[in-house]
CSV table of C-alpha atoms in Angstrom, one decimal:
chain,number,residue,atom,x,y,z
A,556,UNK,CA,8.8,28.5,-23.7
A,557,UNK,CA,9.2,31.1,-20.8
A,558,UNK,CA,12.6,32.5,-20.1
A,559,UNK,CA,12.6,31.4,-16.4
A,560,UNK,CA,12.1,27.9,-16.0
A,561,UNK,CA,8.8,27.0,-14.2
A,562,UNK,CA,7.7,23.9,-12.5
A,563,UNK,CA,5.0,23.0,-9.8
A,564,UNK,CA,3.1,20.4,-7.9
A,565,UNK,CA,-0.5,19.2,-9.0
A,566,UNK,CA,-3.2,17.7,-7.1
A,567,UNK,CA,-6.6,17.8,-5.8
A,568,UNK,CA,-6.5,19.5,-3.3
A,569,UNK,CA,-2.9,20.6,-2.9
A,570,UNK,CA,-2.9,23.3,-0.5
A,571,UNK,CA,-1.1,20.9,2.0
A,572,UNK,CA,2.1,20.2,-0.2
A,573,UNK,CA,5.4,21.2,1.2
A,574,UNK,CA,7.1,20.6,-2.4
A,575,UNK,CA,7.4,24.4,-3.0
A,576,UNK,CA,9.2,24.9,0.3
A,577,UNK,CA,11.7,22.1,-0.9
A,578,UNK,CA,12.3,23.3,-4.4
A,579,UNK,CA,12.2,26.9,-3.4
A,580,UNK,CA,15.0,26.4,-0.8
A,581,UNK,CA,17.0,24.6,-3.7
A,582,UNK,CA,16.3,27.6,-6.1
A,583,UNK,CA,17.6,30.3,-3.7
A,584,UNK,CA,20.6,28.1,-2.6
A,585,UNK,CA,21.8,27.5,-6.3
A,586,UNK,CA,20.7,31.3,-7.4
A,587,UNK,CA,18.5,29.8,-10.1
A,588,UNK,CA,16.1,32.5,-11.4
A,589,UNK,CA,13.2,30.0,-11.6
A,590,UNK,CA,10.0,29.2,-9.9
A,591,UNK,CA,8.3,26.3,-8.3
A,592,UNK,CA,4.5,26.6,-7.3
A,593,UNK,CA,1.5,24.4,-6.5
A,594,UNK,CA,-1.7,24.3,-8.8
A,595,UNK,CA,-5.0,22.8,-7.7
A,596,UNK,CA,-6.0,20.7,-10.7
A,597,UNK,CA,-9.5,19.2,-10.7
A,598,UNK,CA,-9.5,15.7,-12.3
A,599,UNK,CA,-11.5,16.7,-15.1
A,600,UNK,CA,-9.1,19.4,-16.0
A,601,UNK,CA,-6.0,17.2,-15.9
A,602,UNK,CA,-5.5,16.7,-19.6
A,603,UNK,CA,-5.9,20.7,-20.3
A,604,UNK,CA,-3.2,21.2,-17.7
A,605,UNK,CA,-0.7,18.6,-19.3
A,606,UNK,CA,-1.3,20.6,-22.5
A,607,UNK,CA,0.0,23.5,-20.8
A,608,UNK,CA,3.3,21.5,-19.7
A,609,UNK,CA,3.3,20.2,-23.4
A,610,UNK,CA,3.2,23.7,-24.6
A,611,UNK,CA,6.4,24.9,-22.5
A,612,UNK,CA,4.7,26.8,-20.0
A,613,UNK,CA,6.4,24.4,-17.3
A,614,UNK,CA,9.2,22.5,-17.4
A,615,UNK,CA,7.3,19.8,-15.7
A,616,UNK,CA,5.6,19.2,-12.5
A,617,UNK,CA,5.2,16.7,-9.4
A,618,UNK,CA,2.0,14.8,-9.3
A,619,UNK,CA,0.1,13.9,-6.2
A,620,UNK,CA,-3.1,12.4,-5.2
A,621,UNK,CA,-5.5,11.7,-7.2
A,622,UNK,CA,-3.7,12.2,-10.3
A,623,UNK,CA,-0.6,9.5,-10.2
A,624,UNK,CA,-2.2,7.0,-12.2
A,625,UNK,CA,-4.6,9.1,-14.3
A,626,UNK,CA,-1.7,11.2,-15.6
A,627,UNK,CA,0.0,8.3,-17.4
A,628,UNK,CA,-2.5,8.2,-20.3
A,629,UNK,CA,-1.4,11.9,-21.0
A,630,UNK,CA,2.2,11.2,-21.3
A,631,UNK,CA,4.4,10.1,-24.3
A,632,UNK,CA,6.8,8.0,-22.3
A,633,UNK,CA,6.8,6.4,-18.9
A,634,UNK,CA,9.9,5.1,-17.3
A,635,UNK,CA,10.4,1.3,-16.6
A,636,UNK,CA,10.3,2.3,-12.6
A,637,UNK,CA,6.9,4.1,-12.9
A,638,UNK,CA,5.4,1.4,-15.3
A,639,UNK,CA,6.5,-1.4,-12.6
A,640,UNK,CA,5.0,0.8,-9.7
A,641,UNK,CA,1.8,1.8,-11.7
A,642,UNK,CA,2.1,5.5,-11.0
A,643,UNK,CA,3.8,8.7,-11.9
A,644,UNK,CA,4.9,11.5,-9.4
A,645,UNK,CA,7.3,13.4,-11.6
A,646,UNK,CA,7.0,14.6,-15.2
A,647,UNK,CA,9.3,16.4,-17.4
A,648,UNK,CA,9.2,17.9,-21.1
A,649,UNK,CA,12.2,16.7,-22.8
A,650,UNK,CA,14.2,18.4,-25.6
A,651,UNK,CA,11.8,17.2,-28.4
A,652,UNK,CA,8.7,18.3,-26.4
A,653,UNK,CA,7.7,14.9,-25.2
A,654,UNK,CA,6.3,14.4,-21.7
A,655,UNK,CA,8.1,11.4,-20.0
A,656,UNK,CA,6.7,10.1,-16.4
A,657,UNK,CA,8.9,8.7,-13.6
A,658,UNK,CA,8.3,7.4,-10.1
A,659,UNK,CA,11.0,8.7,-7.7
A,660,UNK,CA,9.2,7.1,-4.4
A,661,UNK,CA,11.4,4.3,-4.4
A,662,UNK,CA,14.7,6.1,-5.0
A,663,UNK,CA,13.4,8.6,-2.4
A,664,UNK,CA,12.8,5.6,0.3
A,665,UNK,CA,16.1,4.0,-0.4
A,666,UNK,CA,18.2,7.3,-0.5
A,667,UNK,CA,16.7,8.3,3.0
A,668,UNK,CA,17.8,4.8,4.3
A,669,UNK,CA,21.3,5.2,2.8
A,670,UNK,CA,21.7,8.8,4.5
A,671,UNK,CA,20.2,8.1,7.9
A,672,UNK,CA,21.3,4.3,8.3
A,673,UNK,CA,24.6,3.5,6.3
A,674,UNK,CA,24.9,0.0,5.5
A,675,UNK,CA,21.3,-0.9,6.3
A,676,UNK,CA,21.1,-3.0,3.0
A,677,UNK,CA,24.0,-5.4,3.7
A,678,UNK,CA,23.2,-9.0,3.0
A,679,UNK,CA,20.9,-10.8,3.8
A,680,UNK,CA,18.4,-8.1,3.4
A,681,UNK,CA,15.2,-9.5,4.4
A,682,UNK,CA,12.3,-6.8,4.5
A,683,UNK,CA,8.9,-6.6,6.0
A,684,UNK,CA,6.7,-4.2,4.5
A,685,UNK,CA,3.2,-3.2,6.0
A,686,UNK,CA,0.6,-2.5,3.6
A,687,UNK,CA,-0.3,-3.5,0.0
A,688,UNK,CA,-1.1,0.0,-1.6
A,689,UNK,CA,0.8,2.3,-3.8
A,690,UNK,CA,3.6,2.9,-1.2
A,691,UNK,CA,4.1,-0.6,-0.5
A,692,UNK,CA,4.5,-1.2,-4.2
A,693,UNK,CA,7.1,1.5,-4.5
A,694,UNK,CA,9.0,0.2,-1.5
A,695,UNK,CA,8.9,-3.4,-2.5
A,696,UNK,CA,10.1,-2.7,-5.9
A,697,UNK,CA,13.0,-0.5,-4.5
A,698,UNK,CA,14.0,-3.2,-2.2
A,699,UNK,CA,13.8,-5.9,-4.9
A,700,UNK,CA,16.1,-3.6,-7.0
A,701,UNK,CA,18.6,-3.6,-3.9
A,702,UNK,CA,19.0,-7.2,-4.0
A,703,UNK,CA,16.7,-8.3,-0.9
A,704,UNK,CA,16.6,-12.0,-0.3
A,705,UNK,CA,13.0,-11.7,0.6
A,706,UNK,CA,10.4,-9.1,1.1
A,707,UNK,CA,7.1,-10.0,2.9
A,708,UNK,CA,4.0,-8.0,2.7
A,709,UNK,CA,1.8,-7.7,5.6
A,710,UNK,CA,-1.7,-6.5,4.9
A,711,UNK,CA,-5.1,-6.8,6.5
A,712,UNK,CA,-6.6,-7.7,3.3
A,713,UNK,CA,-4.4,-10.6,2.3
A,714,UNK,CA,-5.9,-10.7,-1.4
A,715,UNK,CA,-4.5,-7.4,-2.1
A,716,UNK,CA,-1.0,-8.4,-0.6
A,717,UNK,CA,-1.0,-11.5,-2.8
A,718,UNK,CA,-2.0,-9.6,-5.8
A,719,UNK,CA,0.9,-7.0,-5.3
A,720,UNK,CA,3.4,-9.6,-4.6
A,721,UNK,CA,2.3,-11.4,-8.1
A,722,UNK,CA,2.8,-8.1,-9.7
A,723,UNK,CA,6.2,-7.8,-8.5
A,724,UNK,CA,7.2,-11.4,-8.4
A,725,UNK,CA,10.6,-12.9,-7.6
A,726,UNK,CA,11.4,-12.6,-3.8
A,727,UNK,CA,8.1,-10.8,-2.9
A,728,UNK,CA,5.5,-12.8,-0.5
A,729,UNK,CA,2.4,-12.1,1.2
A,730,UNK,CA,1.3,-12.8,4.5
A,731,UNK,CA,-1.7,-11.7,6.6
A,732,UNK,CA,-1.2,-9.1,9.5
A,733,UNK,CA,-2.0,-11.3,12.3
A,734,UNK,CA,1.2,-13.3,11.3
A,735,UNK,CA,3.2,-10.4,11.9
A,736,UNK,CA,5.4,-11.9,14.5
A,737,UNK,CA,6.6,-15.1,12.5
A,738,UNK,CA,7.1,-12.7,9.6
A,739,UNK,CA,9.5,-10.3,11.6
A,740,UNK,CA,11.3,-13.1,13.6
A,741,UNK,CA,14.4,-12.9,11.0
A,742,UNK,CA,13.7,-9.6,9.5
A,743,UNK,CA,16.5,-6.9,8.8
A,744,UNK,CA,14.4,-4.1,7.8
A,745,UNK,CA,10.8,-3.3,9.0
A,746,UNK,CA,8.9,-0.5,7.1
A,747,UNK,CA,5.6,1.1,7.4
A,748,UNK,CA,4.0,1.7,4.0
A,749,UNK,CA,0.6,2.6,5.4
A,750,UNK,CA,-1.0,5.9,6.6
A,751,UNK,CA,-1.7,4.4,10.0
A,752,UNK,CA,0.1,6.4,12.8
A,753,UNK,CA,-0.4,9.6,10.7
A,754,UNK,CA,-2.0,12.5,12.5
A,755,UNK,CA,-5.7,12.0,11.9
A,756,UNK,CA,-5.4,8.6,11.0
A,757,UNK,CA,-6.0,5.4,13.1
A,758,UNK,CA,-2.8,4.3,15.2
A,759,UNK,CA,-0.4,1.5,14.0
A,760,UNK,CA,-1.1,-1.3,16.3
A,761,UNK,CA,2.0,-3.6,15.9
A,762,UNK,CA,3.8,-5.5,18.6
A,763,UNK,CA,7.6,-5.5,18.0
A,764,UNK,CA,8.6,-8.2,20.2
A,765,UNK,CA,9.5,-10.6,17.6
A,766,UNK,CA,11.5,-8.4,15.7
A,767,UNK,CA,15.5,-8.7,16.0
A,768,UNK,CA,17.0,-5.9,17.8
A,769,UNK,CA,19.5,-5.4,14.9
A,770,UNK,CA,16.8,-4.9,12.5
A,771,UNK,CA,16.2,-1.3,11.1
A,772,UNK,CA,12.7,0.1,11.4
A,773,UNK,CA,11.4,2.8,8.9
A,774,UNK,CA,8.3,4.8,8.6
A,775,UNK,CA,7.1,6.6,5.6
A,776,UNK,CA,4.7,8.8,7.5
A,777,UNK,CA,6.3,12.1,8.6
A,778,UNK,CA,3.6,13.8,10.5
A,779,UNK,CA,4.1,13.5,13.2
A,780,UNK,CA,7.8,13.6,12.6
A,781,UNK,CA,8.4,10.6,15.1
A,782,UNK,CA,5.6,8.1,14.8
A,783,UNK,CA,4.6,5.9,17.6
A,784,UNK,CA,6.3,3.0,15.5
A,785,UNK,CA,9.6,4.8,15.4
A,786,UNK,CA,9.5,5.6,19.1
A,787,UNK,CA,8.6,2.3,20.1
A,788,UNK,CA,11.5,1.0,17.9
A,789,UNK,CA,13.9,3.5,19.4
A,790,UNK,CA,13.0,2.7,23.0
A,791,UNK,CA,13.9,-1.0,22.0
A,792,UNK,CA,17.4,0.0,20.4
A,793,UNK,CA,16.3,-0.2,16.9
A,794,UNK,CA,18.1,2.0,14.2
A,795,UNK,CA,15.2,4.1,12.8
A,796,UNK,CA,14.5,6.2,9.6
A,797,UNK,CA,11.7,8.9,9.6
A,798,UNK,CA,9.5,9.5,6.6
A,799,UNK,CA,10.6,13.1,6.1
A,800,UNK,CA,13.9,12.1,4.3
A,801,UNK,CA,11.9,10.1,1.8
A,802,UNK,CA,9.6,13.2,0.9
A,803,UNK,CA,12.9,15.3,0.7
A,804,UNK,CA,15.0,12.7,-1.5
A,805,UNK,CA,12.1,11.9,-3.8
A,806,UNK,CA,12.1,15.6,-4.9
A,807,UNK,CA,15.9,15.5,-6.1
A,808,UNK,CA,15.4,14.0,-9.6
A,809,UNK,CA,12.6,16.2,-10.5
A,810,UNK,CA,14.5,19.3,-9.7
A,811,UNK,CA,17.5,18.1,-11.5
A,812,UNK,CA,15.3,17.5,-14.7
A,813,UNK,CA,13.6,21.0,-14.5
A,814,UNK,CA,16.4,23.3,-13.4
A,815,UNK,CA,19.5,21.6,-14.5
A,816,UNK,CA,21.2,21.4,-11.2
A,817,UNK,CA,21.4,18.2,-8.9
A,818,UNK,CA,20.5,19.4,-5.4
A,819,UNK,CA,21.5,17.9,-2.0
A,820,UNK,CA,19.3,17.0,0.9
A,821,UNK,CA,21.1,18.9,3.7
A,822,UNK,CA,20.4,19.6,7.5
A,823,UNK,CA,19.3,23.1,7.0
A,824,UNK,CA,16.4,22.1,4.5
A,825,UNK,CA,15.5,19.2,6.8
A,826,UNK,CA,15.1,21.7,9.7
A,827,UNK,CA,13.1,24.1,7.6
A,828,UNK,CA,10.5,21.6,6.7
A,829,UNK,CA,10.5,20.1,10.4
A,830,UNK,CA,9.8,23.3,11.7
A,831,UNK,CA,6.8,23.8,9.1
A,832,UNK,CA,5.4,20.5,10.1
A,833,UNK,CA,5.6,21.3,13.8
A,834,UNK,CA,3.9,24.6,13.4
A,835,UNK,CA,1.0,23.0,11.8
A,836,UNK,CA,0.5,20.4,14.2
A,837,UNK,CA,-2.3,21.0,16.7
């Protein structure tokens, strides 16, 4: 194994990733003589790259699209959380040289809400989650673990939402998107888990009139930093949580695994990444 610990983020493509900025900030802050980079890994080369991790060249890696599901077949152990979500975004090499995979998205989402909207999860917690993809699965899993009384998935394709609700079970239910009004009528949390509203994507067209004014509104999209959903919610007086914090908080567990120090998401890091996002906007 190399003397200085190394980690990286892998994906295809990967140039857009801000993970090196986040982990580089923490490495400098804690005076750790390690490195964190980004590596473009073609899907055909995923197995070969994971062998490099297994050999000790890297302490581990973050995993982004399109590898979050495919990487699971190259690991020795998958945490209960990653198995339930069906995807891995964080891999580390343990003391026995085994590769372990976890998913920190649910933790990142919850931690961001804890930081920005303290008390958001007080009972009764009734959540409405927009979407039925991987992000919606992570959010629903995390919210169920927080003791949600009810989690309603709203999606254009009802079949996908029904399938996801069945996978997680318990308090999760599915409704079509055109029933958003009734679904939100007694919600305490509304969370967008789709890419709608992201720069370059279709807008999110959602009427918030039925949402109680004391409900919290969250959006996993962080480009732009304030989406139309969050702007509309803030104008109505809702407490809000942007998506950047989820990105920052989901990075914490991996850094601790690879570099042995638990970092904190502080205002300076937020400002640094915010400035980078703004500079990249047209």
